[in-house]
Short mmCIF file of C-alpha atoms in Angstrom, two decimals:
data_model
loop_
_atom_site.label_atom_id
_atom_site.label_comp_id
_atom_site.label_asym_id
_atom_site.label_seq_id
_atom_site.Cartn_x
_atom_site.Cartn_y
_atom_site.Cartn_z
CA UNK Z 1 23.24 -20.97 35.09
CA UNK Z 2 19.88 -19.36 35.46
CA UNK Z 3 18.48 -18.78 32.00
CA UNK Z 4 19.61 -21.84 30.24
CA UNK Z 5 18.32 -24.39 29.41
CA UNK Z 6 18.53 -28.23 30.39
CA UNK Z 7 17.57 -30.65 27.98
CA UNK Z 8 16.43 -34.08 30.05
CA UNK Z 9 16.08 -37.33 28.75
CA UNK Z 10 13.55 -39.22 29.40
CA UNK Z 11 11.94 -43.02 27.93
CA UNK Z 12 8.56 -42.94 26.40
CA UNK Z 13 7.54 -45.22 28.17
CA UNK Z 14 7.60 -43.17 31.74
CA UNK Z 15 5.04 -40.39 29.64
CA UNK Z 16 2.09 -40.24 31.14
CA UNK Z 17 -1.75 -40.08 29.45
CA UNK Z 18 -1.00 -36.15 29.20
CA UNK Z 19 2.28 -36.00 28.16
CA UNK Z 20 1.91 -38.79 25.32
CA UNK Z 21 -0.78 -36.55 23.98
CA UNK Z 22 0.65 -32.94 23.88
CA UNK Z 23 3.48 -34.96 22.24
CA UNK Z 24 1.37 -36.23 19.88
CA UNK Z 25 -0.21 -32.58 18.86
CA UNK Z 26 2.90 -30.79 19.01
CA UNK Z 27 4.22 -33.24 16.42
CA UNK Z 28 1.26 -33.22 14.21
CA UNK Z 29 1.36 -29.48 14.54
CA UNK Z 30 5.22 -29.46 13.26
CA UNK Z 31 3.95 -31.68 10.55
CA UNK Z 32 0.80 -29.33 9.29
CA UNK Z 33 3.08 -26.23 9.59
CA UNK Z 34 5.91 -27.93 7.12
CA UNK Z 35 3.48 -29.32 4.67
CA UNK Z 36 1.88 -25.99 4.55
CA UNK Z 37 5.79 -24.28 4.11
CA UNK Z 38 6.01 -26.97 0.67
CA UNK Z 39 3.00 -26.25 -0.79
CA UNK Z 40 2.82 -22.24 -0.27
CA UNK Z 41 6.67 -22.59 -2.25
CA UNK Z 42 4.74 -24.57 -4.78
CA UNK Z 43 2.20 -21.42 -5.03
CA UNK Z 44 5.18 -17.97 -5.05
CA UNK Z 45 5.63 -19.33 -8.35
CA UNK Z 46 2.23 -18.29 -9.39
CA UNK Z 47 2.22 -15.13 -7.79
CA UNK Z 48 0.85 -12.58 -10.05
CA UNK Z 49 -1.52 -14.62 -12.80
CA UNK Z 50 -5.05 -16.39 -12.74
CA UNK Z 51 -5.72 -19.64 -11.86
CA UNK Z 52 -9.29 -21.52 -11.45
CA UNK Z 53 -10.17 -22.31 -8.16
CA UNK Z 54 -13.38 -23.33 -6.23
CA UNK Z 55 -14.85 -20.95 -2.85
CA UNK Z 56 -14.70 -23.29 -0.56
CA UNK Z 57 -16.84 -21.47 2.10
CA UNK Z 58 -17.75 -17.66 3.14
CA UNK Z 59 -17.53 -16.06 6.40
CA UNK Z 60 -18.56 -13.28 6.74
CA UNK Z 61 -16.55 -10.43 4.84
CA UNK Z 62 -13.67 -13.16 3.95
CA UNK Z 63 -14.35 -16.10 1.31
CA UNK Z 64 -11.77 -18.96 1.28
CA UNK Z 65 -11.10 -20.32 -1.42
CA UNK Z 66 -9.72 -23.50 -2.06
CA UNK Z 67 -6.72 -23.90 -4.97
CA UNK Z 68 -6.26 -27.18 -5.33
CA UNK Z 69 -3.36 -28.23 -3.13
CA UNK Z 70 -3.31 -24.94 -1.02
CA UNK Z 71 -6.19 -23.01 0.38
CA UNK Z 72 -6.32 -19.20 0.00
CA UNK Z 73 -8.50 -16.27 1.50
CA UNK Z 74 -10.16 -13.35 -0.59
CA UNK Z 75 -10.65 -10.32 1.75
CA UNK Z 76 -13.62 -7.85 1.29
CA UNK Z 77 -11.52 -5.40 -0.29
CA UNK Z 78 -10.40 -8.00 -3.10
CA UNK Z 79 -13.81 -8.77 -4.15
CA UNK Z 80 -15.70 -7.80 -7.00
CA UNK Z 81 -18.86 -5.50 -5.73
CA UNK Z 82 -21.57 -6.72 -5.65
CA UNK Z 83 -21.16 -10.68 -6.71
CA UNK Z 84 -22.13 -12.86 -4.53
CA UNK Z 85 -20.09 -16.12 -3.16
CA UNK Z 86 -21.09 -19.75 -2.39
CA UNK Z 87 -19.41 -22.84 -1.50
CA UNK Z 88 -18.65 -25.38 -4.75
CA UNK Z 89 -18.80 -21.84 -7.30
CA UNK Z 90 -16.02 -22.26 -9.14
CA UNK Z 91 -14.52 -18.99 -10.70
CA UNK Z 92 -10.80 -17.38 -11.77
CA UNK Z 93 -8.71 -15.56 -9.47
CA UNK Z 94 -5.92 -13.46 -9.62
CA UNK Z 95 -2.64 -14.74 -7.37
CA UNK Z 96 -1.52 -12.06 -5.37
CA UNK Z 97 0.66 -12.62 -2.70
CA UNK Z 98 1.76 -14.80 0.21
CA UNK Z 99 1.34 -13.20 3.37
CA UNK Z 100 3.61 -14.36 6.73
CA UNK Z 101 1.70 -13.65 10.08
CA UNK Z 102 1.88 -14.93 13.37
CA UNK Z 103 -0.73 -18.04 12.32
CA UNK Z 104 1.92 -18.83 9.44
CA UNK Z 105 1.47 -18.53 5.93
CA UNK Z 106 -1.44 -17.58 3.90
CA UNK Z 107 -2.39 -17.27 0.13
CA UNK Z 108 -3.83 -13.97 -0.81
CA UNK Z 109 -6.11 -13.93 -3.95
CA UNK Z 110 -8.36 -11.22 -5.55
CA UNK Z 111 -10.50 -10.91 -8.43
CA UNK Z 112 -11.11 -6.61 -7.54
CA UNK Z 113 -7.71 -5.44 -8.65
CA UNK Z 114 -7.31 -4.82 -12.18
CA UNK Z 115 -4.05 -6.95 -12.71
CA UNK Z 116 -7.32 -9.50 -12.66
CA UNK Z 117 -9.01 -7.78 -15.79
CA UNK Z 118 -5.52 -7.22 -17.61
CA UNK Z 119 -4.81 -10.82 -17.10
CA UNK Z 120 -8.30 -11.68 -18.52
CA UNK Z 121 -7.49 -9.60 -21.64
CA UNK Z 122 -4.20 -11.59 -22.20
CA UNK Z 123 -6.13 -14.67 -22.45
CA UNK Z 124 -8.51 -13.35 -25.21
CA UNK Z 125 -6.29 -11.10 -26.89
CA UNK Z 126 -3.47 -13.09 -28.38
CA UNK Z 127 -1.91 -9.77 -30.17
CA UNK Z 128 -0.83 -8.77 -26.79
CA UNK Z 129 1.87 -12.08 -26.33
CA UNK Z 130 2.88 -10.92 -30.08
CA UNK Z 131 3.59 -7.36 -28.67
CA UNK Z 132 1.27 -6.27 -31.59
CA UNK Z 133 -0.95 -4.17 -28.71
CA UNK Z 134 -0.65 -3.44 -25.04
CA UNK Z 135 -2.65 -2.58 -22.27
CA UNK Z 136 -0.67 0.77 -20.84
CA UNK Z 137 -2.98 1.50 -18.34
CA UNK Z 138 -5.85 0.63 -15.96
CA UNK Z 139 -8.13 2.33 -13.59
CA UNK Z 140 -10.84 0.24 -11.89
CA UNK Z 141 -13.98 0.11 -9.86
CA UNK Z 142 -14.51 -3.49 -9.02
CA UNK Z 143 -18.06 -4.22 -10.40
CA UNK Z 144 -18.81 -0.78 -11.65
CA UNK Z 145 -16.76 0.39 -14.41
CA UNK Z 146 -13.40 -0.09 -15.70
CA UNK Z 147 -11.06 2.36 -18.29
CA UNK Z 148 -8.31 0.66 -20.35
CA UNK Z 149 -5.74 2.49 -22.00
CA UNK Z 150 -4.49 0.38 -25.27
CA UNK Z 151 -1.66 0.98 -27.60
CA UNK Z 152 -0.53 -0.73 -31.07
CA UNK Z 153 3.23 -1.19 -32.15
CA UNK Z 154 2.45 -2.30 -35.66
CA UNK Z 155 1.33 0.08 -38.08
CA UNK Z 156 -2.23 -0.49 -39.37
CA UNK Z 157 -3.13 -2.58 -36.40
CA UNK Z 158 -6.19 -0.55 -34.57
CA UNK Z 159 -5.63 -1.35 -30.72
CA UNK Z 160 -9.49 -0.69 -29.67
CA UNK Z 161 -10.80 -2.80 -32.56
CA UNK Z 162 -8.43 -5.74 -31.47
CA UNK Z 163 -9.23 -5.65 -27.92
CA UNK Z 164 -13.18 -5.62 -28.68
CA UNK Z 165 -12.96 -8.17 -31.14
CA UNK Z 166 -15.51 -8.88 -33.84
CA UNK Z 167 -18.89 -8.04 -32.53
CA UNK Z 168 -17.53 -7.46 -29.24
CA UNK Z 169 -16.45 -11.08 -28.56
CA UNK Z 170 -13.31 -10.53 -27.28
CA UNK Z 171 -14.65 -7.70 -24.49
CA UNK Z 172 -18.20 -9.45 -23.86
CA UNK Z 173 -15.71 -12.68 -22.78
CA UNK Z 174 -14.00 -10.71 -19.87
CA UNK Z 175 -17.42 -8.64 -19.03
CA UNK Z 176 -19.06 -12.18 -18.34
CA UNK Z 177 -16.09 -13.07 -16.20
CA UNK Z 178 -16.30 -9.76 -14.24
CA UNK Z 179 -20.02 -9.53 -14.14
CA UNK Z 180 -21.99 -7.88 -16.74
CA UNK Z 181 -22.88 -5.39 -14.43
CA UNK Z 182 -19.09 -3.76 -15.03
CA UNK Z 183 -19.14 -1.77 -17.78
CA UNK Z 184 -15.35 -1.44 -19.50
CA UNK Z 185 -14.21 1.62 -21.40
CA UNK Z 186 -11.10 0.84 -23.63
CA UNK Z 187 -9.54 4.17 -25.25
CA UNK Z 188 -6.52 4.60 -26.74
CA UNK Z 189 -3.39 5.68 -25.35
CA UNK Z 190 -1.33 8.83 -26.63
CA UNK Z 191 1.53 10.20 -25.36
CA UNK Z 192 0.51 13.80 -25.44
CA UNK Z 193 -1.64 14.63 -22.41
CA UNK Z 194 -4.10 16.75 -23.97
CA UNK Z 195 -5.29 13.82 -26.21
CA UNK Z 196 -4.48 10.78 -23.50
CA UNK Z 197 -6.86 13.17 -21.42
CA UNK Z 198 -9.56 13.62 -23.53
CA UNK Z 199 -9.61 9.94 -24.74
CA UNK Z 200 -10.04 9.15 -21.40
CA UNK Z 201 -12.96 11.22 -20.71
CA UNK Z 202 -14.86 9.15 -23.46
CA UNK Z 203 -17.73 9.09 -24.59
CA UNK Z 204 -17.57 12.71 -23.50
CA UNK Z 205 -16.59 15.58 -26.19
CA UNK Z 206 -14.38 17.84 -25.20
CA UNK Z 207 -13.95 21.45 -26.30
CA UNK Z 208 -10.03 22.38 -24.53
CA UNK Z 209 -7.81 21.31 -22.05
CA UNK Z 210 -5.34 23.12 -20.21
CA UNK Z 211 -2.96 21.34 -18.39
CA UNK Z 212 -0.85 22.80 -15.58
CA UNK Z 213 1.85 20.75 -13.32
CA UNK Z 214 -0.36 17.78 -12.53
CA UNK Z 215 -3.60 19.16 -13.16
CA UNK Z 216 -6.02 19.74 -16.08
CA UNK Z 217 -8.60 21.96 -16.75
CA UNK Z 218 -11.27 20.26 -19.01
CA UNK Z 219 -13.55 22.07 -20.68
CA UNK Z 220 -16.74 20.40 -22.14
CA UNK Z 221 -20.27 21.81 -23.71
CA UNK Z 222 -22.93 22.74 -21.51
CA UNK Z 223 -25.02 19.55 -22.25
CA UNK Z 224 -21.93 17.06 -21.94
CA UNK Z 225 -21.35 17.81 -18.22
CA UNK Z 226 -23.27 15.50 -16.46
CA UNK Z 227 -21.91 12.61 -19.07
CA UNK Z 228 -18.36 13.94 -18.37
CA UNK Z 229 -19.09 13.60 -14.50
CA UNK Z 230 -20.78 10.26 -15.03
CA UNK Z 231 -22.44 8.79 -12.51
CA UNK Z 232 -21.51 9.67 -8.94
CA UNK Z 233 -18.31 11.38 -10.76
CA UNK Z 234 -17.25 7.59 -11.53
CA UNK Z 235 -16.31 9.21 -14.98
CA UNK Z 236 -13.97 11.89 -14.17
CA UNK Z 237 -12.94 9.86 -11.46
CA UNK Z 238 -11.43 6.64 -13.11
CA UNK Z 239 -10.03 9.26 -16.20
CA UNK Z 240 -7.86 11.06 -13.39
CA UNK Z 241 -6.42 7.56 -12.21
CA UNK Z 242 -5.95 6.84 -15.83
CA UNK Z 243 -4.12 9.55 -16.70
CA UNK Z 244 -2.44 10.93 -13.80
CA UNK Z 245 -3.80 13.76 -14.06
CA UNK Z 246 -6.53 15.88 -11.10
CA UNK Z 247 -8.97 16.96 -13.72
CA UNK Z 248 -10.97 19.57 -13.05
CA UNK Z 249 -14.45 19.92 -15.00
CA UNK Z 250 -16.37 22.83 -16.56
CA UNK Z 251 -19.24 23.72 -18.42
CA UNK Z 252 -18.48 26.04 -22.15
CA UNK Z 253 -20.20 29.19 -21.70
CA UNK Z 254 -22.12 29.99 -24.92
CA UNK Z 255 -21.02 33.57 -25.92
CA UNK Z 256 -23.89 35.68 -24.77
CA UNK Z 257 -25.96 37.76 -27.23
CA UNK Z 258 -25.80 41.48 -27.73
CA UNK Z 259 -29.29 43.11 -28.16
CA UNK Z 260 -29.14 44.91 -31.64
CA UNK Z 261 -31.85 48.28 -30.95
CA UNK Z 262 -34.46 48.28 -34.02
CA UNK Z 263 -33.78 50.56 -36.16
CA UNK Z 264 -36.21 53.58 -36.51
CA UNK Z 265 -39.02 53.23 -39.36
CA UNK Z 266 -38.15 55.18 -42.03
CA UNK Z 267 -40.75 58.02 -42.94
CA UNK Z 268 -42.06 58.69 -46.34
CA UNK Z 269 -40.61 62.25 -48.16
CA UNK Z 270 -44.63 64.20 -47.53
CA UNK Z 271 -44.60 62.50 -43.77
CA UNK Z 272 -40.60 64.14 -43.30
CA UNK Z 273 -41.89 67.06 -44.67
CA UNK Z 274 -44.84 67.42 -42.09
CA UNK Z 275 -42.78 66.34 -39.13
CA UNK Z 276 -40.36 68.76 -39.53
#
């Protein structure tokens, strides 16, 4: 009937120049594609933790980057600002995902999201496989600045002082990952607002919050604005993703002084006398 279709036999050896060789890519072609299917399984293992890989080359806004058996793409968006990519560099990235599009396929990998930087801090800390600390939450600026929230579930243990390490090994080993241009915060999580809130505005000092529905007004002295801000308001910007809260900044007004009127000079008893 019309529509169908007719399959029709036919011996190799009637194929012509141009049909032996569209055979021959179509085949090779089927061949790519299921080799590609086996190793990409190998990979949704991985999904979701760092492995070492090598950039295999750049173009343009989109760096591949080759994983050993598989090769995977870093968009623009997944990159760290600001570092800059060459072919043979070999550096950690974070797994995460396998995308399916019409050309098949393709491994997804980013070192810009901050599952990268938690994943970093689970290789240094080893309190966090203990369950001794935990990271409970992070905001992130690829390349800029990043705020950690940490917690401790063993009495004694100080969370900030275990995640810094002595003489800031533990930190200065992910910041040199990262870039050392990235500055990272680490404060420590509370489960009251008001104090999750203002730890997260550190290194700022803050004189009241007042929190209502999902937003907080933070009040801060006069000359601890512009710190409380931070740069471009990268500051109050990554506290707010931190905490879940829309912070909204202002200055402490100083309490305004009342001029005290001198009191009149008080006359001597033969001046009173006179005057009057």
């Amino acid at each position: 009937k019309v529509g169908e279709t007719i399959e029709i036999h036919q011996k190799p050896e009637t194929f012509g120049r141009v049909a032996a060789q569209t055979a021959k890519q179509v085949i090779l072609q089927r061949l790519r594609e299921a080799e590609r299917e086996i190793v990409l399984t190998e990979y949704e293992d991985k999904i979701g933790t760092v492995i070492n890989a090598t950039v295999a080359r750049v173009e343009g806004n989109i760096v591949r980057i080759d994983l050993g058996k598989a090769q995977g793409i870093m968009p623009r968006s997944e990159q760290i600002q600001g570092e800059r990519y060459y072919p043979g560099q070999r550096l950690k990235v974070y797994l995460k995902d396998v995308e399916r599009n019409f050309r098949g396929p393709q491994l997804v990998v980013s070192r810009g999201n901050k599952e990268f930087v938690e994943w970093l801090f689970r290789g240094e800390v080893p309190e966090m496989e203990s369950g001794a600390v935990e990271i409970k939450g992070i905001s992130r600026e690829a390349g800029v600045r990043s705020k950690i929230a940490v917690a401790s579930n063993v009495p004694g243990v100080d969370p900030v002082g275990t995640f810094v390490g002595g003489h800031g090994t533990r930190v200065n080993a992910v910041m040199s990952e990262v870039g050392e241009q990235e500055k990272i915060d680490i404060v420590v999580w509370s489960d009251d607002p008001v104090t999750y809130i203002t730890n997260a505005l550190s290194p700022t000092k803050v004189t009241k919050v007042e929190i209502t529905g999902d937003r907080a007004k933070v009040i801060v002295p006069e000359d601890q604005l512009s710190i409380a801000i931070g740069r471009g308001g990268q500051n109050v910007r990554l506290a707010s993703k931190l905490t879940g809260y829309e912070i909204d900044l202002s200055a402490d007004q100083p309490i305004p002084e009342v001029p005290v009127k001198p009191a009149a000079p008080k006359l001597k008893k033969k001046e009173a006398l006179e005057s009057s």
